mmCIF file with all atom_site columns, C-alpha atoms in Angstrom:
data_model
loop_
_atom_site.group_PDB
_atom_site.id
_atom_site.type_symbol
_atom_site.label_atom_id
_atom_site.label_alt_id
_atom_site.label_comp_id
_atom_site.label_asym_id
_atom_site.label_entity_id
_atom_site.label_seq_id
_atom_site.pdbx_PDB_ins_code
_atom_site.Cartn_x
_atom_site.Cartn_y
_atom_site.Cartn_z
_atom_site.occupancy
_atom_site.B_iso_or_equiv
_atom_site.pdbx_formal_charge
_atom_site.auth_seq_id
_atom_site.auth_comp_id
_atom_site.auth_asym_id
_atom_site.auth_atom_id
_atom_site.pdbx_PDB_model_num
ATOM 1   C CA . MET A 1 1   ? 2.734   -29.504 -41.810 1.00 0.00 ? 1   MET A CA 1
ATOM 2   C CA . THR A 1 2   ? 5.527   -30.167 -39.148 1.00 0.00 ? 2   THR A CA 1
ATOM 3   C CA . GLN A 1 3   ? 7.933   -28.452 -41.396 1.00 0.00 ? 3   GLN A CA 1
ATOM 4   C CA . THR A 1 4   ? 5.779   -25.228 -41.695 1.00 0.00 ? 4   THR A CA 1
ATOM 5   C CA . VAL A 1 5   ? 5.187   -25.280 -37.892 1.00 0.00 ? 5   VAL A CA 1
ATOM 6   C CA . THR A 1 6   ? 8.938   -25.768 -37.284 1.00 0.00 ? 6   THR A CA 1
ATOM 7   C CA . SER A 1 7   ? 9.884   -22.752 -39.681 1.00 0.00 ? 7   SER A CA 1
ATOM 8   C CA . LYS A 1 8   ? 7.411   -20.588 -38.193 1.00 0.00 ? 8   LYS A CA 1
ATOM 9   C CA . THR A 1 9   ? 8.705   -21.368 -34.653 1.00 0.00 ? 9   THR A CA 1
ATOM 10  C CA . ALA A 1 10  ? 12.362  -20.954 -35.721 1.00 0.00 ? 10  ALA A CA 1
ATOM 11  C CA . LEU A 1 11  ? 12.114  -17.349 -35.995 1.00 0.00 ? 11  LEU A CA 1
ATOM 12  C CA . TYR A 1 12  ? 10.333  -17.063 -32.711 1.00 0.00 ? 12  TYR A CA 1
ATOM 13  C CA . ASP A 1 13  ? 13.319  -18.880 -31.139 1.00 0.00 ? 13  ASP A CA 1
ATOM 14  C CA . ALA A 1 14  ? 15.962  -17.125 -32.942 1.00 0.00 ? 14  ALA A CA 1
ATOM 15  C CA . ASP A 1 15  ? 14.828  -13.396 -32.921 1.00 0.00 ? 15  ASP A CA 1
ATOM 16  C CA . PHE A 1 16  ? 11.876  -12.681 -30.737 1.00 0.00 ? 16  PHE A CA 1
ATOM 17  C CA . LEU A 1 17  ? 11.578  -8.927  -31.968 1.00 0.00 ? 17  LEU A CA 1
ATOM 18  C CA . MET A 1 18  ? 11.647  -9.937  -35.573 1.00 0.00 ? 18  MET A CA 1
ATOM 19  C CA . TRP A 1 19  ? 9.050   -12.438 -34.841 1.00 0.00 ? 19  TRP A CA 1
ATOM 20  C CA . THR A 1 20  ? 6.674   -9.909  -33.255 1.00 0.00 ? 20  THR A CA 1
ATOM 21  C CA . GLU A 1 21  ? 7.222   -7.428  -36.103 1.00 0.00 ? 21  GLU A CA 1
ATOM 22  C CA . GLU A 1 22  ? 6.542   -10.198 -38.682 1.00 0.00 ? 22  GLU A CA 1
ATOM 23  C CA . THR A 1 23  ? 3.578   -11.435 -36.785 1.00 0.00 ? 23  THR A CA 1
ATOM 24  C CA . VAL A 1 24  ? 2.026   -7.951  -36.666 1.00 0.00 ? 24  VAL A CA 1
ATOM 25  C CA . ALA A 1 25  ? 2.683   -7.356  -40.410 1.00 0.00 ? 25  ALA A CA 1
ATOM 26  C CA . ARG A 1 26  ? 0.948   -10.711 -41.063 1.00 0.00 ? 26  ARG A CA 1
ATOM 27  C CA . LEU A 1 27  ? -1.994  -9.826  -38.977 1.00 0.00 ? 27  LEU A CA 1
ATOM 28  C CA . ARG A 1 28  ? -2.208  -6.410  -40.615 1.00 0.00 ? 28  ARG A CA 1
ATOM 29  C CA . THR A 1 29  ? -2.375  -8.008  -43.969 1.00 0.00 ? 29  THR A CA 1
ATOM 30  C CA . ARG A 1 30  ? -4.711  -10.843 -42.868 1.00 0.00 ? 30  ARG A CA 1
ATOM 31  C CA . ASP A 1 31  ? -2.122  -13.581 -43.698 1.00 0.00 ? 31  ASP A CA 1
ATOM 32  C CA . PHE A 1 32  ? -3.447  -15.883 -41.296 1.00 0.00 ? 32  PHE A CA 1
ATOM 33  C CA . GLU A 1 33  ? -2.028  -18.862 -42.780 1.00 0.00 ? 33  GLU A CA 1
ATOM 34  C CA . GLY A 1 34  ? 1.499   -17.550 -42.252 1.00 0.00 ? 34  GLY A CA 1
ATOM 35  C CA . LEU A 1 35  ? 1.019   -16.898 -38.677 1.00 0.00 ? 35  LEU A CA 1
ATOM 36  C CA . ASP A 1 36  ? 2.971   -18.953 -35.929 1.00 0.00 ? 36  ASP A CA 1
ATOM 37  C CA . LEU A 1 37  ? -0.514  -19.492 -33.899 1.00 0.00 ? 37  LEU A CA 1
ATOM 38  C CA . VAL A 1 38  ? 1.200   -21.808 -31.416 1.00 0.00 ? 38  VAL A CA 1
ATOM 39  C CA . ASN A 1 39  ? 3.548   -18.993 -30.199 1.00 0.00 ? 39  ASN A CA 1
ATOM 40  C CA . LEU A 1 40  ? 1.049   -16.286 -30.757 1.00 0.00 ? 40  LEU A CA 1
ATOM 41  C CA . ILE A 1 41  ? -1.430  -17.908 -28.509 1.00 0.00 ? 41  ILE A CA 1
ATOM 42  C CA . GLU A 1 42  ? 1.134   -18.470 -25.840 1.00 0.00 ? 42  GLU A CA 1
ATOM 43  C CA . GLU A 1 43  ? 2.286   -14.766 -26.053 1.00 0.00 ? 43  GLU A CA 1
ATOM 44  C CA . ILE A 1 44  ? -1.289  -13.518 -25.806 1.00 0.00 ? 44  ILE A CA 1
ATOM 45  C CA . GLU A 1 45  ? -1.970  -15.873 -22.653 1.00 0.00 ? 45  GLU A CA 1
ATOM 46  C CA . SER A 1 46  ? 1.361   -14.635 -21.163 1.00 0.00 ? 46  SER A CA 1
ATOM 47  C CA . LEU A 1 47  ? 0.088   -11.118 -21.465 1.00 0.00 ? 47  LEU A CA 1
ATOM 48  C CA . GLY A 1 48  ? -2.835  -11.797 -19.254 1.00 0.00 ? 48  GLY A CA 1
ATOM 49  C CA . ARG A 1 49  ? -0.611  -13.700 -16.612 1.00 0.00 ? 49  ARG A CA 1
ATOM 50  C CA . SER A 1 50  ? 1.642   -10.818 -16.714 1.00 0.00 ? 50  SER A CA 1
ATOM 51  C CA . GLU A 1 51  ? -1.123  -8.412  -15.784 1.00 0.00 ? 51  GLU A CA 1
ATOM 52  C CA . LYS A 1 52  ? -2.353  -10.419 -12.975 1.00 0.00 ? 52  LYS A CA 1
ATOM 53  C CA . ARG A 1 53  ? 1.199   -10.827 -11.780 1.00 0.00 ? 53  ARG A CA 1
ATOM 54  C CA . GLU A 1 54  ? 1.872   -7.115  -12.020 1.00 0.00 ? 54  GLU A CA 1
ATOM 55  C CA . ILE A 1 55  ? -1.165  -6.209  -9.913  1.00 0.00 ? 55  ILE A CA 1
ATOM 56  C CA . LYS A 1 56  ? -0.296  -8.704  -7.137  1.00 0.00 ? 56  LYS A CA 1
ATOM 57  C CA . SER A 1 57  ? 3.371   -7.582  -7.130  1.00 0.00 ? 57  SER A CA 1
ATOM 58  C CA . ARG A 1 58  ? 2.445   -3.906  -6.611  1.00 0.00 ? 58  ARG A CA 1
ATOM 59  C CA . LEU A 1 59  ? -0.275  -4.821  -4.300  1.00 0.00 ? 59  LEU A CA 1
ATOM 60  C CA . THR A 1 60  ? 2.170   -6.722  -2.092  1.00 0.00 ? 60  THR A CA 1
ATOM 61  C CA . VAL A 1 61  ? 4.521   -3.700  -2.069  1.00 0.00 ? 61  VAL A CA 1
ATOM 62  C CA . LEU A 1 62  ? 1.684   -1.412  -1.225  1.00 0.00 ? 62  LEU A CA 1
ATOM 63  C CA . LEU A 1 63  ? 0.561   -3.663  1.657   1.00 0.00 ? 63  LEU A CA 1
ATOM 64  C CA . GLU A 1 64  ? 4.130   -4.074  3.049   1.00 0.00 ? 64  GLU A CA 1
ATOM 65  C CA . HIS A 1 65  ? 4.349   -0.317  3.205   1.00 0.00 ? 65  HIS A CA 1
ATOM 66  C CA . LEU A 1 66  ? 0.833   0.268   4.546   1.00 0.00 ? 66  LEU A CA 1
ATOM 67  C CA . LEU A 1 67  ? 1.708   -2.311  7.281   1.00 0.00 ? 67  LEU A CA 1
ATOM 68  C CA . LYS A 1 68  ? 4.998   -0.540  8.221   1.00 0.00 ? 68  LYS A CA 1
ATOM 69  C CA . ARG A 1 69  ? 3.347   2.914   8.218   1.00 0.00 ? 69  ARG A CA 1
ATOM 70  C CA . ILE A 1 70  ? 0.552   1.601   10.388  1.00 0.00 ? 70  ILE A CA 1
ATOM 71  C CA . TYR A 1 71  ? 2.326   -0.630  12.938  1.00 0.00 ? 71  TYR A CA 1
ATOM 72  C CA . VAL A 1 72  ? 6.120   0.163   12.870  1.00 0.00 ? 72  VAL A CA 1
ATOM 73  C CA . ASP A 1 73  ? 7.032   3.199   14.946  1.00 0.00 ? 73  ASP A CA 1
ATOM 74  C CA . ILE A 1 74  ? 9.966   4.630   13.227  1.00 0.00 ? 74  ILE A CA 1
ATOM 75  C CA . PRO A 1 75  ? 8.816   8.214   12.425  1.00 0.00 ? 75  PRO A CA 1
ATOM 76  C CA . ASP A 1 76  ? 12.026  8.929   10.358  1.00 0.00 ? 76  ASP A CA 1
ATOM 77  C CA . CYS A 1 77  ? 10.681  6.191   7.818   1.00 0.00 ? 77  CYS A CA 1
ATOM 78  C CA . TYR A 1 78  ? 7.293   7.463   7.494   1.00 0.00 ? 78  TYR A CA 1
ATOM 79  C CA . GLY A 1 79  ? 7.974   9.808   4.564   1.00 0.00 ? 79  GLY A CA 1
ATOM 80  C CA . GLY A 1 80  ? 9.658   7.132   2.590   1.00 0.00 ? 80  GLY A CA 1
ATOM 81  C CA . TRP A 1 81  ? 6.950   4.610   3.268   1.00 0.00 ? 81  TRP A CA 1
ATOM 82  C CA . GLU A 1 82  ? 4.150   7.132   2.403   1.00 0.00 ? 82  GLU A CA 1
ATOM 83  C CA . ASN A 1 83  ? 5.976   8.026   -0.933  1.00 0.00 ? 83  ASN A CA 1
ATOM 84  C CA . THR A 1 84  ? 6.003   4.343   -1.821  1.00 0.00 ? 84  THR A CA 1
ATOM 85  C CA . ILE A 1 85  ? 2.333   3.946   -0.855  1.00 0.00 ? 85  ILE A CA 1
ATOM 86  C CA . ALA A 1 86  ? 1.475   6.821   -3.146  1.00 0.00 ? 86  ALA A CA 1
ATOM 87  C CA . SER A 1 87  ? 3.558   5.461   -5.976  1.00 0.00 ? 87  SER A CA 1
ATOM 88  C CA . GLN A 1 88  ? 2.085   1.966   -5.699  1.00 0.00 ? 88  GLN A CA 1
ATOM 89  C CA . ARG A 1 89  ? -1.446  3.411   -5.520  1.00 0.00 ? 89  ARG A CA 1
ATOM 90  C CA . THR A 1 90  ? -1.007  5.295   -8.667  1.00 0.00 ? 90  THR A CA 1
ATOM 91  C CA . ASN A 1 91  ? 0.503   2.219   -10.416 1.00 0.00 ? 91  ASN A CA 1
ATOM 92  C CA . ILE A 1 92  ? -2.181  -0.022  -9.455  1.00 0.00 ? 92  ILE A CA 1
ATOM 93  C CA . GLU A 1 93  ? -4.703  2.611   -10.546 1.00 0.00 ? 93  GLU A CA 1
ATOM 94  C CA . LEU A 1 94  ? -3.078  2.762   -14.009 1.00 0.00 ? 94  LEU A CA 1
ATOM 95  C CA . ILE A 1 95  ? -3.043  -0.944  -14.453 1.00 0.00 ? 95  ILE A CA 1
ATOM 96  C CA . ILE A 1 96  ? -6.656  -1.168  -13.688 1.00 0.00 ? 96  ILE A CA 1
ATOM 97  C CA . ILE A 1 97  ? -7.511  1.754   -16.022 1.00 0.00 ? 97  ILE A CA 1
ATOM 98  C CA . ASP A 1 98  ? -5.778  -0.264  -18.762 1.00 0.00 ? 98  ASP A CA 1
ATOM 99  C CA . SER A 1 99  ? -7.408  -3.540  -17.682 1.00 0.00 ? 99  SER A CA 1
ATOM 100 C CA . PRO A 1 100 ? -10.514 -3.005  -15.779 1.00 0.00 ? 100 PRO A CA 1
ATOM 101 C CA . SER A 1 101 ? -11.363 -6.715  -15.646 1.00 0.00 ? 101 SER A CA 1
ATOM 102 C CA . LEU A 1 102 ? -8.670  -7.080  -13.014 1.00 0.00 ? 102 LEU A CA 1
ATOM 103 C CA . LYS A 1 103 ? -11.105 -5.650  -10.537 1.00 0.00 ? 103 LYS A CA 1
ATOM 104 C CA . SER A 1 104 ? -13.004 -8.870  -10.561 1.00 0.00 ? 104 SER A CA 1
ATOM 105 C CA . LEU A 1 105 ? -9.796  -10.584 -9.294  1.00 0.00 ? 105 LEU A CA 1
ATOM 106 C CA . TRP A 1 106 ? -9.344  -7.956  -6.554  1.00 0.00 ? 106 TRP A CA 1
ATOM 107 C CA . ASP A 1 107 ? -10.279 -10.108 -3.460  1.00 0.00 ? 107 ASP A CA 1
ATOM 108 C CA . GLU A 1 108 ? -8.235  -13.058 -4.622  1.00 0.00 ? 108 GLU A CA 1
ATOM 109 C CA . SER A 1 109 ? -5.190  -10.662 -5.426  1.00 0.00 ? 109 SER A CA 1
ATOM 110 C CA . PHE A 1 110 ? -5.625  -9.039  -1.973  1.00 0.00 ? 110 PHE A CA 1
ATOM 111 C CA . SER A 1 111 ? -5.652  -12.114 -0.142  1.00 0.00 ? 111 SER A CA 1
ATOM 112 C CA . ILE A 1 112 ? -2.423  -13.402 -1.771  1.00 0.00 ? 112 ILE A CA 1
ATOM 113 C CA . ALA A 1 113 ? -0.698  -10.201 -1.671  1.00 0.00 ? 113 ALA A CA 1
ATOM 114 C CA . PHE A 1 114 ? -1.515  -9.565  2.108   1.00 0.00 ? 114 PHE A CA 1
ATOM 115 C CA . GLY A 1 115 ? -0.058  -12.965 3.001   1.00 0.00 ? 115 GLY A CA 1
ATOM 116 C CA . LEU A 1 116 ? 3.033   -12.156 1.142   1.00 0.00 ? 116 LEU A CA 1
ATOM 117 C CA . ALA A 1 117 ? 3.283   -8.722  2.550   1.00 0.00 ? 117 ALA A CA 1
ATOM 118 C CA . LEU A 1 118 ? 2.603   -10.026 6.094   1.00 0.00 ? 118 LEU A CA 1
ATOM 119 C CA . LYS A 1 119 ? 5.342   -12.716 5.800   1.00 0.00 ? 119 LYS A CA 1
ATOM 120 C CA . ASN A 1 120 ? 7.952   -10.037 4.449   1.00 0.00 ? 120 ASN A CA 1
ATOM 121 C CA . VAL A 1 121 ? 7.340   -7.333  7.183   1.00 0.00 ? 121 VAL A CA 1
ATOM 122 C CA . ARG A 1 122 ? 7.195   -9.920  9.959   1.00 0.00 ? 122 ARG A CA 1
ATOM 123 C CA . LYS A 1 123 ? 10.753  -11.168 8.753   1.00 0.00 ? 123 LYS A CA 1
ATOM 124 C CA . SER A 1 124 ? 12.135  -7.630  8.552   1.00 0.00 ? 124 SER A CA 1
ATOM 125 C CA . TYR A 1 125 ? 10.376  -6.260  11.718  1.00 0.00 ? 125 TYR A CA 1
ATOM 126 C CA . LYS A 1 126 ? 10.601  -9.310  14.184  1.00 0.00 ? 126 LYS A CA 1
ATOM 127 C CA . SER A 1 127 ? 9.703   -7.284  17.211  1.00 0.00 ? 127 SER A CA 1
ATOM 128 C CA . CYS A 1 128 ? 6.812   -5.633  15.779  1.00 0.00 ? 128 CYS A CA 1
ATOM 129 C CA . LYS A 1 129 ? 3.423   -7.258  16.148  1.00 0.00 ? 129 LYS A CA 1
ATOM 130 C CA . PHE A 1 130 ? 1.387   -7.281  13.061  1.00 0.00 ? 130 PHE A CA 1
ATOM 131 C CA . PRO A 1 131 ? -2.261  -8.665  13.016  1.00 0.00 ? 131 PRO A CA 1
ATOM 132 C CA . ASP A 1 132 ? -3.064  -11.853 11.134  1.00 0.00 ? 132 ASP A CA 1
ATOM 133 C CA . PRO A 1 133 ? -6.012  -10.495 9.344   1.00 0.00 ? 133 PRO A CA 1
ATOM 134 C CA . TRP A 1 134 ? -5.983  -7.178  7.623   1.00 0.00 ? 134 TRP A CA 1
ATOM 135 C CA . GLN A 1 135 ? -7.739  -4.827  10.133  1.00 0.00 ? 135 GLN A CA 1
ATOM 136 C CA . PHE A 1 136 ? -9.174  -2.400  7.576   1.00 0.00 ? 136 PHE A CA 1
ATOM 137 C CA . SER A 1 137 ? -11.388 -2.336  4.470   1.00 0.00 ? 137 SER A CA 1
ATOM 138 C CA . HIS A 1 138 ? -9.792  -4.272  1.612   1.00 0.00 ? 138 HIS A CA 1
ATOM 139 C CA . CYS A 1 139 ? -12.143 -2.882  -0.971  1.00 0.00 ? 139 CYS A CA 1
ATOM 140 C CA . LEU A 1 140 ? -10.312 -1.421  -3.988  1.00 0.00 ? 140 LEU A CA 1
ATOM 141 C CA . GLU A 1 141 ? -11.429 2.223   -3.490  1.00 0.00 ? 141 GLU A CA 1
ATOM 142 C CA . ASP A 1 142 ? -10.280 2.258   0.170   1.00 0.00 ? 142 ASP A CA 1
ATOM 143 C CA . VAL A 1 143 ? -7.052  0.491   -0.390  1.00 0.00 ? 143 VAL A CA 1
ATOM 144 C CA . LEU A 1 144 ? -6.061  3.026   -3.163  1.00 0.00 ? 144 LEU A CA 1
ATOM 145 C CA . ASN A 1 145 ? -7.339  6.149   -1.305  1.00 0.00 ? 145 ASN A CA 1
ATOM 146 C CA . VAL A 1 146 ? -7.433  5.846   2.480   1.00 0.00 ? 146 VAL A CA 1
ATOM 147 C CA . ASP A 1 147 ? -4.601  6.624   4.808   1.00 0.00 ? 147 ASP A CA 1
ATOM 148 C CA . PHE A 1 148 ? -5.353  4.020   7.426   1.00 0.00 ? 148 PHE A CA 1
ATOM 149 C CA . TRP A 1 149 ? -2.735  5.322   9.786   1.00 0.00 ? 149 TRP A CA 1
ATOM 150 C CA . GLU A 1 150 ? -4.501  8.524   10.422  1.00 0.00 ? 150 GLU A CA 1
#
């Protein structure tokens, strides 16, 4: 059994693309015995972690730019910040369309992302006063649609 597991994982370690192609071929032909289950399970788990990380990352960038647009008085930068806000909102919407279950993690993701965003903008704009708690609605629909600076 160890020999089989070792030979199955050798391809994974040597050529990931070939491993994925072989795994897909084995799944399509229902060759479940030939599957490298250890690495397949790890890869599927990592997909979920990746989706969670992606939403937090994009939300952090969105909140950084919302904080800058709302609290930093540099009118020449407003356009760039608003473009980034629009872009991140679109990307977050697309992620949620593909993985609607991420909505259930929104509050936790928002809390983490806001803490990181606040830390980043405070470091970059030391003279600006940013509030400790988010002063506006943090529900998904509002964060993706409301221009809080208006």
